[in-house]
CSV table of C-alpha atoms in Angstrom, one decimal:
chain,number,residue,atom,x,y,z
A,819,UNK,CA,32.0,-67.0,41.3
A,820,UNK,CA,30.2,-68.3,44.9
A,821,UNK,CA,27.2,-66.3,46.1
A,822,UNK,CA,27.3,-64.0,42.7
A,823,UNK,CA,26.9,-67.0,40.5
A,824,UNK,CA,23.3,-67.3,42.4
A,825,UNK,CA,21.6,-63.8,41.7
A,826,UNK,CA,18.9,-64.4,39.5
A,827,UNK,CA,17.1,-62.1,37.4
A,828,UNK,CA,14.1,-61.8,39.9
A,829,UNK,CA,16.7,-61.1,42.9
A,830,UNK,CA,17.4,-57.6,40.6
A,831,UNK,CA,15.5,-55.0,41.2
A,832,UNK,CA,13.3,-53.6,37.8
A,833,UNK,CA,12.7,-49.8,38.6
A,834,UNK,CA,10.3,-48.0,36.2
A,835,UNK,CA,12.0,-45.9,33.5
A,836,UNK,CA,12.2,-42.5,33.8
A,837,UNK,CA,10.5,-40.3,31.7
A,838,UNK,CA,11.8,-36.9,30.1
A,839,UNK,CA,8.6,-34.7,29.3
A,840,UNK,CA,9.0,-31.7,27.1
A,841,UNK,CA,5.6,-29.5,25.7
A,842,UNK,CA,5.9,-27.5,22.5
A,843,UNK,CA,3.8,-24.2,22.7
A,844,UNK,CA,3.6,-23.4,18.4
A,845,UNK,CA,2.8,-20.0,16.9
A,846,UNK,CA,0.4,-21.1,14.0
A,847,UNK,CA,-1.2,-17.8,13.9
A,848,UNK,CA,-1.8,-16.1,10.3
A,849,UNK,CA,1.7,-14.5,9.9
A,850,UNK,CA,3.3,-17.9,10.1
A,851,UNK,CA,1.3,-18.8,6.5
A,852,UNK,CA,3.8,-19.7,3.6
A,853,UNK,CA,7.2,-20.8,4.3
A,854,UNK,CA,7.5,-20.7,8.0
A,855,UNK,CA,4.5,-23.0,8.6
A,856,UNK,CA,6.0,-25.0,5.8
A,857,UNK,CA,9.5,-25.1,7.5
A,858,UNK,CA,8.1,-25.7,10.9
A,859,UNK,CA,6.1,-28.8,9.9
A,860,UNK,CA,9.4,-30.1,8.1
A,861,UNK,CA,10.8,-29.8,11.2
A,862,UNK,CA,8.3,-31.8,13.4
A,863,UNK,CA,8.8,-34.3,10.8
A,864,UNK,CA,12.5,-34.2,11.3
A,865,UNK,CA,11.9,-34.4,15.0
A,866,UNK,CA,9.5,-37.6,14.8
A,867,UNK,CA,12.1,-39.5,12.5
A,868,UNK,CA,15.4,-38.3,14.7
A,869,UNK,CA,13.9,-39.3,18.1
A,870,UNK,CA,13.0,-43.0,16.8
A,871,UNK,CA,16.6,-43.6,16.1
A,872,UNK,CA,17.3,-44.3,20.0
A,873,UNK,CA,15.3,-47.1,21.3
A,874,UNK,CA,15.9,-45.9,25.2
A,875,UNK,CA,15.1,-42.3,24.5
A,876,UNK,CA,12.1,-43.4,22.2
A,877,UNK,CA,10.7,-44.8,25.3
A,878,UNK,CA,11.9,-42.4,27.9
A,879,UNK,CA,11.2,-38.9,26.3
A,880,UNK,CA,7.7,-38.2,26.1
A,881,UNK,CA,6.2,-35.0,23.8
A,882,UNK,CA,2.8,-33.3,24.0
A,883,UNK,CA,2.0,-30.1,21.4
A,884,UNK,CA,0.1,-27.0,22.0
A,885,UNK,CA,-1.0,-24.5,19.2
A,886,UNK,CA,-2.0,-21.2,19.3
A,887,UNK,CA,-3.4,-19.5,16.2
A,888,UNK,CA,-6.8,-17.8,16.2
A,889,UNK,CA,-7.6,-20.3,19.0
A,890,UNK,CA,-6.0,-22.6,21.3
A,891,UNK,CA,-5.3,-26.6,20.5
A,892,UNK,CA,-3.9,-29.5,22.5
A,893,UNK,CA,-3.1,-31.3,19.1
A,894,UNK,CA,-1.0,-33.7,20.9
A,895,UNK,CA,-1.4,-34.7,24.3
A,896,UNK,CA,1.8,-36.4,25.9
A,897,UNK,CA,2.7,-39.2,24.2
A,898,UNK,CA,6.3,-41.3,24.2
A,899,UNK,CA,8.5,-39.7,21.2
A,900,UNK,CA,8.6,-43.5,19.7
A,901,UNK,CA,4.9,-43.6,18.7
A,902,UNK,CA,4.9,-39.7,17.6
A,903,UNK,CA,3.3,-39.0,14.5
A,904,UNK,CA,4.2,-35.7,13.4
A,905,UNK,CA,1.0,-33.3,12.9
A,906,UNK,CA,0.5,-31.4,9.8
A,907,UNK,CA,-0.2,-27.5,11.2
A,908,UNK,CA,-2.3,-24.5,9.3
A,909,UNK,CA,-1.6,-21.3,9.8
A,910,UNK,CA,-4.6,-19.0,10.7
A,911,UNK,CA,-6.1,-16.5,13.0
A,912,UNK,CA,-4.6,-14.0,15.8
A,913,UNK,CA,-1.7,-15.2,18.4
A,914,UNK,CA,-3.4,-16.4,22.0
A,915,UNK,CA,-0.3,-17.2,23.8
A,916,UNK,CA,-1.5,-16.5,27.0
A,917,UNK,CA,-4.4,-19.3,26.6
A,918,UNK,CA,-1.4,-21.4,25.2
A,919,UNK,CA,0.4,-21.0,28.2
A,920,UNK,CA,-2.7,-21.8,30.6
A,921,UNK,CA,-3.2,-24.9,28.6
A,922,UNK,CA,0.2,-26.3,28.7
A,923,UNK,CA,0.8,-25.6,32.1
A,924,UNK,CA,-2.2,-27.6,32.6
A,925,UNK,CA,-1.6,-30.5,30.1
A,926,UNK,CA,1.8,-30.8,32.2
A,927,UNK,CA,0.2,-30.8,35.8
A,928,UNK,CA,-1.8,-33.7,34.9
A,929,UNK,CA,1.0,-35.3,33.4
A,930,UNK,CA,2.9,-35.1,36.6
A,931,UNK,CA,-0.3,-36.5,38.4
A,932,UNK,CA,-0.4,-39.4,36.3
A,933,UNK,CA,3.1,-39.9,36.8
A,934,UNK,CA,3.0,-39.8,40.7
A,935,UNK,CA,0.0,-42.0,40.6
A,936,UNK,CA,1.8,-44.7,38.5
A,937,UNK,CA,4.9,-44.3,41.0
A,938,UNK,CA,7.0,-43.5,37.4
A,939,UNK,CA,10.1,-41.2,37.9
A,940,UNK,CA,10.3,-38.1,35.9
A,941,UNK,CA,12.8,-35.6,34.8
A,942,UNK,CA,12.3,-32.0,35.3
A,943,UNK,CA,10.1,-31.0,32.5
A,944,UNK,CA,10.7,-28.6,29.3
A,945,UNK,CA,8.7,-25.7,28.1
A,946,UNK,CA,9.7,-24.4,24.7
A,947,UNK,CA,7.5,-21.6,23.0
A,948,UNK,CA,8.4,-20.7,19.6
A,949,UNK,CA,6.7,-17.4,18.2
A,950,UNK,CA,7.0,-14.9,15.5
A,951,UNK,CA,4.7,-12.3,17.0
A,952,UNK,CA,3.4,-11.1,19.9
A,953,UNK,CA,0.4,-12.3,22.3
A,954,UNK,CA,-3.3,-10.8,21.3
A,955,UNK,CA,-4.9,-12.3,24.1
A,956,UNK,CA,-3.9,-9.4,26.3
A,957,UNK,CA,-6.6,-9.7,29.0
A,958,UNK,CA,-4.7,-13.2,29.4
A,959,UNK,CA,-1.7,-12.7,29.1
A,960,UNK,CA,-0.3,-11.3,32.7
A,961,UNK,CA,-2.1,-13.9,34.5
A,962,UNK,CA,-0.2,-16.4,32.3
A,963,UNK,CA,3.2,-14.9,32.2
A,964,UNK,CA,2.8,-15.2,35.9
A,965,UNK,CA,2.1,-18.5,36.3
A,966,UNK,CA,4.7,-19.7,34.1
A,967,UNK,CA,7.3,-17.5,36.0
A,968,UNK,CA,5.8,-19.0,39.3
A,969,UNK,CA,6.3,-22.5,38.0
A,970,UNK,CA,9.9,-22.0,36.6
A,971,UNK,CA,10.5,-20.7,40.0
A,972,UNK,CA,9.1,-23.4,42.0
A,973,UNK,CA,11.3,-25.6,39.8
A,974,UNK,CA,8.5,-27.1,38.1
A,975,UNK,CA,10.1,-26.9,34.9
A,976,UNK,CA,12.6,-25.1,32.7
A,977,UNK,CA,11.0,-22.6,30.1
A,978,UNK,CA,13.0,-21.8,26.7
A,979,UNK,CA,11.2,-18.9,24.9
A,980,UNK,CA,12.1,-18.9,21.4
A,981,UNK,CA,11.5,-16.2,18.9
A,982,UNK,CA,11.1,-16.2,14.8
A,983,UNK,CA,11.9,-13.4,12.9
A,984,UNK,CA,9.3,-10.7,13.7
A,985,UNK,CA,8.4,-12.1,17.4
A,986,UNK,CA,8.5,-9.5,20.2
A,987,UNK,CA,11.7,-9.8,21.9
A,988,UNK,CA,10.8,-8.2,25.1
A,989,UNK,CA,7.8,-10.0,25.5
A,990,UNK,CA,9.6,-13.5,25.2
A,991,UNK,CA,11.9,-12.0,27.9
A,992,UNK,CA,9.2,-11.8,30.4
A,993,UNK,CA,8.8,-15.3,30.2
A,994,UNK,CA,11.3,-17.1,31.8
A,995,UNK,CA,13.8,-15.5,34.8
A,996,UNK,CA,16.5,-18.1,34.1
A,997,UNK,CA,16.6,-18.4,30.2
A,998,UNK,CA,17.1,-15.2,27.8
A,999,UNK,CA,15.1,-15.7,24.4
A,1000,UNK,CA,16.7,-17.5,21.9
A,1001,UNK,CA,16.3,-16.1,18.2
A,1002,UNK,CA,15.7,-18.5,15.7
A,1003,UNK,CA,18.5,-18.1,12.6
A,1004,UNK,CA,15.8,-17.3,9.6
A,1005,UNK,CA,13.4,-20.3,9.4
A,1006,UNK,CA,16.1,-23.2,10.8
A,1007,UNK,CA,12.9,-24.9,12.1
A,1008,UNK,CA,14.9,-28.7,11.1
A,1009,UNK,CA,18.0,-27.7,12.9
A,1010,UNK,CA,16.1,-26.7,15.8
A,1011,UNK,CA,14.1,-29.8,16.0
A,1012,UNK,CA,17.3,-32.1,15.6
A,1013,UNK,CA,19.1,-30.3,18.7
A,1014,UNK,CA,15.7,-30.5,20.5
A,1015,UNK,CA,15.9,-34.5,19.7
A,1016,UNK,CA,19.5,-34.9,20.8
A,1017,UNK,CA,19.0,-32.6,24.1
A,1018,UNK,CA,15.7,-34.6,24.7
A,1019,UNK,CA,17.8,-37.7,24.6
A,1020,UNK,CA,20.9,-36.8,26.7
A,1021,UNK,CA,18.5,-35.5,29.2
A,1022,UNK,CA,16.8,-38.9,29.2
A,1023,UNK,CA,19.8,-41.0,30.1
A,1024,UNK,CA,21.0,-38.3,32.5
A,1025,UNK,CA,21.0,-39.4,36.2
A,1026,UNK,CA,22.3,-36.9,39.0
A,1027,UNK,CA,23.0,-33.7,37.5
A,1028,UNK,CA,21.8,-30.2,38.6
A,1029,UNK,CA,21.5,-29.1,34.8
A,1030,UNK,CA,21.9,-31.4,31.6
A,1031,UNK,CA,24.6,-30.1,29.5
A,1032,UNK,CA,22.8,-29.6,26.4
A,1033,UNK,CA,24.3,-29.5,22.6
A,1034,UNK,CA,25.3,-26.2,21.1
A,1035,UNK,CA,22.8,-24.5,19.9
A,1036,UNK,CA,25.1,-22.7,16.9
A,1037,UNK,CA,23.0,-24.5,14.4
A,1038,UNK,CA,19.6,-23.0,15.0
A,1039,UNK,CA,20.2,-20.1,16.7
A,1040,UNK,CA,21.4,-16.5,15.7
A,1041,UNK,CA,23.5,-15.8,18.6
A,1042,UNK,CA,25.3,-18.6,20.7
A,1043,UNK,CA,25.0,-18.1,24.6
B,1044,UNK,CA,35.7,-58.0,65.4
B,1045,UNK,CA,37.5,-57.3,62.1
B,1046,UNK,CA,35.4,-56.8,58.6
B,1047,UNK,CA,36.1,-58.4,55.4
B,1048,UNK,CA,35.6,-55.6,52.6
B,1049,UNK,CA,35.0,-56.0,48.9
B,1050,UNK,CA,34.2,-53.0,46.7
B,1051,UNK,CA,34.1,-52.4,43.0
B,1052,UNK,CA,33.0,-49.5,40.3
B,1053,UNK,CA,32.1,-50.2,37.0
B,1054,UNK,CA,31.6,-47.2,34.2
B,1055,UNK,CA,28.0,-47.2,33.0
B,1056,UNK,CA,27.4,-47.8,29.7
B,1057,UNK,CA,26.0,-44.4,29.1
B,1058,UNK,CA,29.3,-43.1,30.0
B,1059,UNK,CA,31.3,-45.3,27.8
B,1060,UNK,CA,29.0,-44.3,24.6
B,1061,UNK,CA,30.3,-40.8,25.3
B,1062,UNK,CA,33.7,-41.4,26.0
B,1063,UNK,CA,33.7,-40.3,29.6
B,1064,UNK,CA,35.8,-41.9,32.7
B,1065,UNK,CA,34.0,-43.7,35.8
B,1066,UNK,CA,32.8,-40.4,37.6
B,1067,UNK,CA,32.6,-43.0,41.0
B,1068,UNK,CA,34.7,-43.1,43.6
B,1069,UNK,CA,35.0,-44.9,47.2
B,1070,UNK,CA,37.4,-44.8,50.2
B,1071,UNK,CA,37.8,-46.9,53.4
B,1072,UNK,CA,39.9,-47.2,56.3
B,1073,UNK,CA,39.9,-49.6,59.3
B,1074,UNK,CA,41.7,-48.7,62.3
B,1075,UNK,CA,42.0,-49.0,66.3
B,1076,UNK,CA,41.4,-46.4,68.6
B,1077,UNK,CA,42.9,-45.2,71.9
B,1078,UNK,CA,40.7,-47.3,73.6
B,1079,UNK,CA,41.2,-50.3,72.1
B,1080,UNK,CA,38.0,-50.1,70.0
B,1081,UNK,CA,38.3,-50.5,66.4
B,1082,UNK,CA,36.6,-48.2,64.0
B,1083,UNK,CA,35.7,-48.9,60.2
B,1084,UNK,CA,34.9,-45.6,57.8
B,1085,UNK,CA,33.4,-46.4,54.5
B,1086,UNK,CA,33.0,-43.4,52.0
B,1087,UNK,CA,31.7,-43.6,48.2
B,1088,UNK,CA,30.9,-40.3,46.1
B,1089,UNK,CA,29.3,-39.9,42.7
B,1090,UNK,CA,30.3,-36.9,40.6
B,1091,UNK,CA,27.6,-35.0,38.3
B,1092,UNK,CA,27.8,-35.9,34.9
B,1093,UNK,CA,27.2,-32.4,34.5
B,1094,UNK,CA,30.4,-31.3,36.1
B,1095,UNK,CA,33.4,-30.8,34.3
B,1096,UNK,CA,35.3,-32.5,37.0
B,1097,UNK,CA,32.7,-34.4,38.8
B,1098,UNK,CA,35.1,-37.7,38.9
B,1099,UNK,CA,37.6,-35.6,40.5
B,1100,UNK,CA,35.4,-33.8,42.7
B,1101,UNK,CA,34.0,-37.3,43.8
B,1102,UNK,CA,37.8,-38.9,44.3
B,1103,UNK,CA,38.7,-36.1,46.3
B,1104,UNK,CA,35.5,-36.0,48.3
B,1105,UNK,CA,35.6,-39.7,49.5
B,1106,UNK,CA,39.8,-39.8,50.3
B,1107,UNK,CA,39.2,-36.8,52.3
B,1108,UNK,CA,36.2,-37.7,53.7
B,1109,UNK,CA,37.9,-40.8,55.1
B,1110,UNK,CA,40.5,-39.1,56.4
B,1111,UNK,CA,39.1,-36.6,58.2
B,1112,UNK,CA,36.7,-39.0,59.8
B,1113,UNK,CA,39.7,-40.9,61.1
B,1114,UNK,CA,41.4,-37.9,62.6
B,1115,UNK,CA,38.5,-36.4,64.2
B,1116,UNK,CA,37.3,-40.0,65.7
B,1117,UNK,CA,40.7,-40.4,66.9
B,1118,UNK,CA,41.0,-36.9,68.2
B,1119,UNK,CA,37.1,-36.8,70.1
B,1120,UNK,CA,35.8,-40.5,70.1
B,1121,UNK,CA,31.8,-39.6,70.6
B,1122,UNK,CA,30.3,-40.8,74.1
B,1123,UNK,CA,26.7,-40.8,72.6
B,1124,UNK,CA,24.3,-40.7,69.6
B,1125,UNK,CA,24.3,-37.0,69.6
B,1126,UNK,CA,27.6,-36.8,69.2
B,1127,UNK,CA,28.4,-39.4,66.9
B,1128,UNK,CA,25.9,-37.4,64.6
B,1129,UNK,CA,27.6,-33.8,65.3
B,1130,UNK,CA,31.0,-35.4,64.4
B,1131,UNK,CA,29.8,-36.8,61.1
B,1132,UNK,CA,28.3,-33.4,60.4
B,1133,UNK,CA,31.8,-32.1,61.2
B,1134,UNK,CA,33.4,-34.7,58.7
B,1135,UNK,CA,31.2,-33.4,56.2
B,1136,UNK,CA,32.0,-29.3,56.5
B,1137,UNK,CA,35.7,-30.4,56.7
B,1138,UNK,CA,35.8,-31.8,53.5
B,1139,UNK,CA,33.7,-29.3,52.0
B,1140,UNK,CA,36.0,-26.7,53.2
B,1141,UNK,CA,38.8,-28.8,51.9
B,1142,UNK,CA,37.7,-29.5,48.5
B,1143,UNK,CA,36.7,-25.4,48.2
B,1144,UNK,CA,40.2,-24.3,49.3
B,1145,UNK,CA,41.8,-26.8,46.6
B,1146,UNK,CA,39.4,-25.1,44.1
B,1147,UNK,CA,40.4,-21.7,45.2
B,1148,UNK,CA,44.6,-22.4,45.3
B,1149,UNK,CA,43.9,-24.0,41.8
B,1150,UNK,CA,42.2,-20.8,40.7
B,1151,UNK,CA,44.7,-18.6,42.2
B,1152,UNK,CA,48.3,-20.6,40.9
B,1153,UNK,CA,46.4,-21.6,37.6
B,1154,UNK,CA,47.8,-25.1,37.9
B,1155,UNK,CA,43.9,-26.9,38.1
B,1156,UNK,CA,42.4,-29.8,36.7
B,1157,UNK,CA,40.6,-27.3,34.4
B,1158,UNK,CA,40.6,-23.6,33.6
B,1159,UNK,CA,39.0,-21.2,35.7
B,1160,UNK,CA,37.9,-23.9,38.1
B,1161,UNK,CA,34.9,-23.4,40.4
B,1162,UNK,CA,32.9,-25.3,42.9
B,1163,UNK,CA,30.1,-26.8,40.8
B,1164,UNK,CA,32.8,-27.9,38.6
B,1165,UNK,CA,33.6,-30.5,41.4
B,1166,UNK,CA,29.8,-31.4,42.0
B,1167,UNK,CA,29.9,-34.7,43.7
B,1168,UNK,CA,27.4,-36.6,46.3
B,1169,UNK,CA,28.9,-38.1,49.4
B,1170,UNK,CA,27.7,-41.0,51.6
B,1171,UNK,CA,29.8,-41.7,54.4
B,1172,UNK,CA,29.6,-44.6,57.4
B,1173,UNK,CA,31.3,-44.3,60.4
B,1174,UNK,CA,31.2,-48.1,62.6
B,1175,UNK,CA,32.9,-47.3,65.8
B,1176,UNK,CA,31.7,-47.4,69.7
B,1177,UNK,CA,28.8,-49.7,68.8
B,1178,UNK,CA,27.1,-47.2,66.3
B,1179,UNK,CA,27.0,-47.0,62.8
B,1180,UNK,CA,26.6,-43.0,62.1
B,1181,UNK,CA,25.7,-42.8,58.4
B,1182,UNK,CA,25.6,-39.3,56.4
B,1183,UNK,CA,23.9,-39.0,52.9
B,1184,UNK,CA,24.8,-35.9,50.9
B,1185,UNK,CA,22.9,-37.0,47.4
B,1186,UNK,CA,21.1,-40.2,46.4
B,1187,UNK,CA,23.4,-42.7,47.6
B,1188,UNK,CA,22.2,-45.7,49.8
B,1189,UNK,CA,23.3,-47.4,52.6
B,1190,UNK,CA,21.9,-51.0,53.5
B,1191,UNK,CA,22.7,-53.0,56.7
B,1192,UNK,CA,22.0,-55.8,57.8
B,1193,UNK,CA,20.5,-56.8,61.7
B,1194,UNK,CA,18.9,-60.3,62.2
B,1195,UNK,CA,19.1,-61.3,59.0
B,1196,UNK,CA,16.9,-58.7,57.7
B,1197,UNK,CA,18.5,-55.6,55.5
B,1198,UNK,CA,17.0,-51.9,55.7
B,1199,UNK,CA,18.3,-48.7,54.4
B,1200,UNK,CA,19.7,-46.6,57.0
B,1201,UNK,CA,19.9,-42.7,56.1
B,1202,UNK,CA,18.0,-43.2,52.6
B,1203,UNK,CA,18.1,-40.2,50.3
B,1204,UNK,CA,15.0,-37.9,50.8
B,1205,UNK,CA,12.5,-38.3,47.7
B,1206,UNK,CA,12.8,-35.7,45.1
B,1207,UNK,CA,10.8,-34.8,42.5
B,1208,UNK,CA,13.0,-35.3,39.7
B,1209,UNK,CA,14.7,-38.4,39.0
B,1210,UNK,CA,17.4,-36.8,37.5
B,1211,UNK,CA,18.2,-34.4,39.8
B,1212,UNK,CA,19.8,-34.1,43.7
B,1213,UNK,CA,22.1,-32.2,45.2
B,1214,UNK,CA,25.7,-32.1,46.0
B,1215,UNK,CA,28.5,-31.5,48.7
B,1216,UNK,CA,29.2,-28.1,46.8
B,1217,UNK,CA,25.8,-27.1,46.6
B,1218,UNK,CA,24.6,-24.4,48.5
B,1219,UNK,CA,22.7,-25.7,51.6
B,1220,UNK,CA,24.2,-29.2,50.9
B,1221,UNK,CA,25.3,-29.6,55.0
B,1222,UNK,CA,21.6,-28.8,56.0
B,1223,UNK,CA,19.9,-31.2,53.6
B,1224,UNK,CA,22.5,-33.7,54.4
B,1225,UNK,CA,20.6,-36.8,55.8
B,1226,UNK,CA,22.3,-38.1,58.9
B,1227,UNK,CA,21.2,-41.3,61.2
B,1228,UNK,CA,22.9,-42.9,63.8
B,1229,UNK,CA,21.9,-46.5,64.8
B,1230,UNK,CA,23.1,-49.1,67.1
B,1231,UNK,CA,26.0,-51.1,65.3
B,1232,UNK,CA,26.1,-54.0,68.0
B,1233,UNK,CA,24.2,-56.6,66.0
B,1234,UNK,CA,24.9,-55.1,62.5
B,1235,UNK,CA,26.6,-57.9,60.7
B,1236,UNK,CA,26.8,-56.4,57.0
B,1237,UNK,CA,26.6,-53.0,55.1
B,1238,UNK,CA,26.6,-51.9,52.0
B,1239,UNK,CA,27.3,-48.5,50.1
B,1240,UNK,CA,25.7,-47.7,46.9
B,1241,UNK,CA,25.9,-45.0,44.6
B,1242,UNK,CA,22.4,-44.6,42.7
B,1243,UNK,CA,23.7,-46.4,39.8
B,1244,UNK,CA,23.7,-49.5,41.7
B,1245,UNK,CA,20.8,-48.6,43.4
B,1246,UNK,CA,19.1,-48.6,40.4
B,1247,UNK,CA,18.7,-52.6,40.2
B,1248,UNK,CA,19.3,-53.3,44.0
B,1249,UNK,CA,16.5,-50.9,45.6
B,1250,UNK,CA,13.2,-50.6,44.8
B,1251,UNK,CA,13.1,-47.1,44.5
B,1252,UNK,CA,9.2,-46.5,44.5
B,1253,UNK,CA,9.2,-48.5,47.5
B,1254,UNK,CA,12.2,-47.5,48.9
B,1255,UNK,CA,13.2,-51.0,49.5
B,1256,UNK,CA,16.3,-52.9,49.2
B,1257,UNK,CA,16.2,-56.4,47.7
B,1258,UNK,CA,16.6,-58.7,50.4
B,1259,UNK,CA,17.2,-61.8,48.0
B,1260,UNK,CA,20.1,-59.8,46.1
B,1261,UNK,CA,21.5,-58.3,49.3
B,1262,UNK,CA,21.9,-61.9,51.0
B,1263,UNK,CA,23.6,-63.4,48.2
B,1264,UNK,CA,26.0,-60.2,47.9
B,1265,UNK,CA,26.7,-60.3,52.1
B,1266,UNK,CA,27.0,-64.1,51.6
B,1267,UNK,CA,29.4,-63.8,48.6
B,1268,UNK,CA,31.3,-61.0,50.5
B,1269,UNK,CA,31.7,-62.6,53.9
B,1270,UNK,CA,32.8,-65.9,52.2
B,1271,UNK,CA,36.0,-67.0,54.0
B,1272,UNK,CA,36.9,-69.0,51.1
B,1273,UNK,CA,37.4,-66.3,48.2
B,1274,UNK,CA,40.6,-64.6,48.5
B,1275,UNK,CA,40.4,-60.8,48.3
B,1276,UNK,CA,41.6,-60.2,44.5
B,1277,UNK,CA,38.9,-62.8,43.2
B,1278,UNK,CA,36.3,-61.1,45.3
B,1279,UNK,CA,36.9,-57.4,43.9
B,1280,UNK,CA,37.3,-59.3,40.3
B,1281,UNK,CA,34.0,-61.1,41.0
B,1282,UNK,CA,32.2,-58.3,42.1
B,1283,UNK,CA,33.5,-56.1,39.5
B,1284,UNK,CA,32.2,-58.7,36.6
B,1285,UNK,CA,28.8,-58.5,38.2
B,1286,UNK,CA,28.3,-55.0,38.0
B,1287,UNK,CA,29.4,-55.0,34.2
B,1288,UNK,CA,27.0,-57.9,33.4
B,1289,UNK,CA,24.2,-58.0,31.0
B,1290,UNK,CA,21.4,-58.4,33.4
B,1291,UNK,CA,22.6,-55.1,35.4
B,1292,UNK,CA,23.4,-53.4,32.6
B,1293,UNK,CA,20.3,-53.9,31.2
B,1294,UNK,CA,18.8,-52.1,34.2
B,1295,UNK,CA,21.0,-49.2,34.6
B,1296,UNK,CA,23.6,-47.3,32.6
B,1297,UNK,CA,24.8,-45.3,35.1
B,1298,UNK,CA,28.2,-45.6,36.7
B,1299,UNK,CA,27.9,-48.1,39.4
B,1300,UNK,CA,29.8,-48.4,42.7
B,1301,UNK,CA,29.1,-51.1,45.5
B,1302,UNK,CA,30.9,-51.2,48.7
B,1303,UNK,CA,30.6,-54.7,50.7
B,1304,UNK,CA,31.5,-55.1,54.8
B,1305,UNK,CA,30.6,-58.1,56.4
B,1306,UNK,CA,31.6,-58.6,60.3
B,1307,UNK,CA,33.4,-62.0,60.9
B,1308,UNK,CA,36.4,-63.6,61.5
B,1309,UNK,CA,39.6,-62.9,59.7
């Protein structure tokens, strides 16, 4: 194999792995107390376990978590899923969803800046918002939704609003111009997080493709698309 | 002056794991123009993984682009760089129209590769190189790479425009593809080697951050492809084996296509 026999490791380029960022906005308001928050926490544990199974994905996929309940918290800044320790969330307070959106978009913008500074390739980020109610920070909400829609329109990220029992679906419908809100089937958080793990893994291997073909949402959504 | 051509493609690991076939395709033609001059047309295409028939689209795009380029070159050999660029854009346009009319016929006749076929089912990139009349005209729809050697140094021609997201590009069947196509015409007299790559190959052959092809790698690839002592069948086999090698697979689990053309005596 003259010529190709002499190709060494040094001749081959090692491009940085691409990162697949996803940010979760989770409602931990008072109404989530009891079974809902228990199931949500269990779902996060399922997620943390599942994503570690695929070595490539564990490196490539990144997750950040913003909670909103009484106040807004960045409980987990962007971290590779291989290093994620599932947080134990508690329910309290009202629903500052607008504030959460602002914090999430700020966190995302900082992460992209960090990628660019370090010449790291990344896939189009995903934002998932799960809520069982409606925003109580009404003075902030309009600007937050508008900012989110603009971000989506400018292809800054893909937005997926998800309503848990009791959610105001008409509010959720305003969050994305591309994706209609999904309704979680009961408290199937674990199934949702399994789907999220599989989806993120698929997106992390995806190269050219205008949209990643995601696995069916039937396991956790009330109405399949 | 004749060209020695070696081409190979390899299904990527991530596709094999999902039981998918190779979504890449390539085509080429070498012929003589009426004025006696030689012409070489090379094309590689990469079907979108998310499209139902991306690989099929890639096959049609690569084959038809080469056929249409030959027809247009023979009928209207370009007299200058602008004409060469215009001819290349015309090839893209005719190739797209050809693919769209096939999709329409399948939908009407109901005998297509899938039910209710739509253009987006055949999303594919298309990278085209036309070497004729002292010029290399290169056109790039998507994220393929064309590397050419001049005076021993390699460089990219018509490199893909850098996009924000590494998993997204645009396709022949994307709206506005003809406008977004990157077209570049350079003199070909002192070019002695050309390589066409789909992005799965670029992933280990091009520093994508700096947008620089690997000089040492292409020196060896071109030396291999231009070696007169190696027979054609063996070269194809060796190149395929190289694309399947562990060092390459570790860097890129996507479909890989590599088309090498080296100028030299038969």
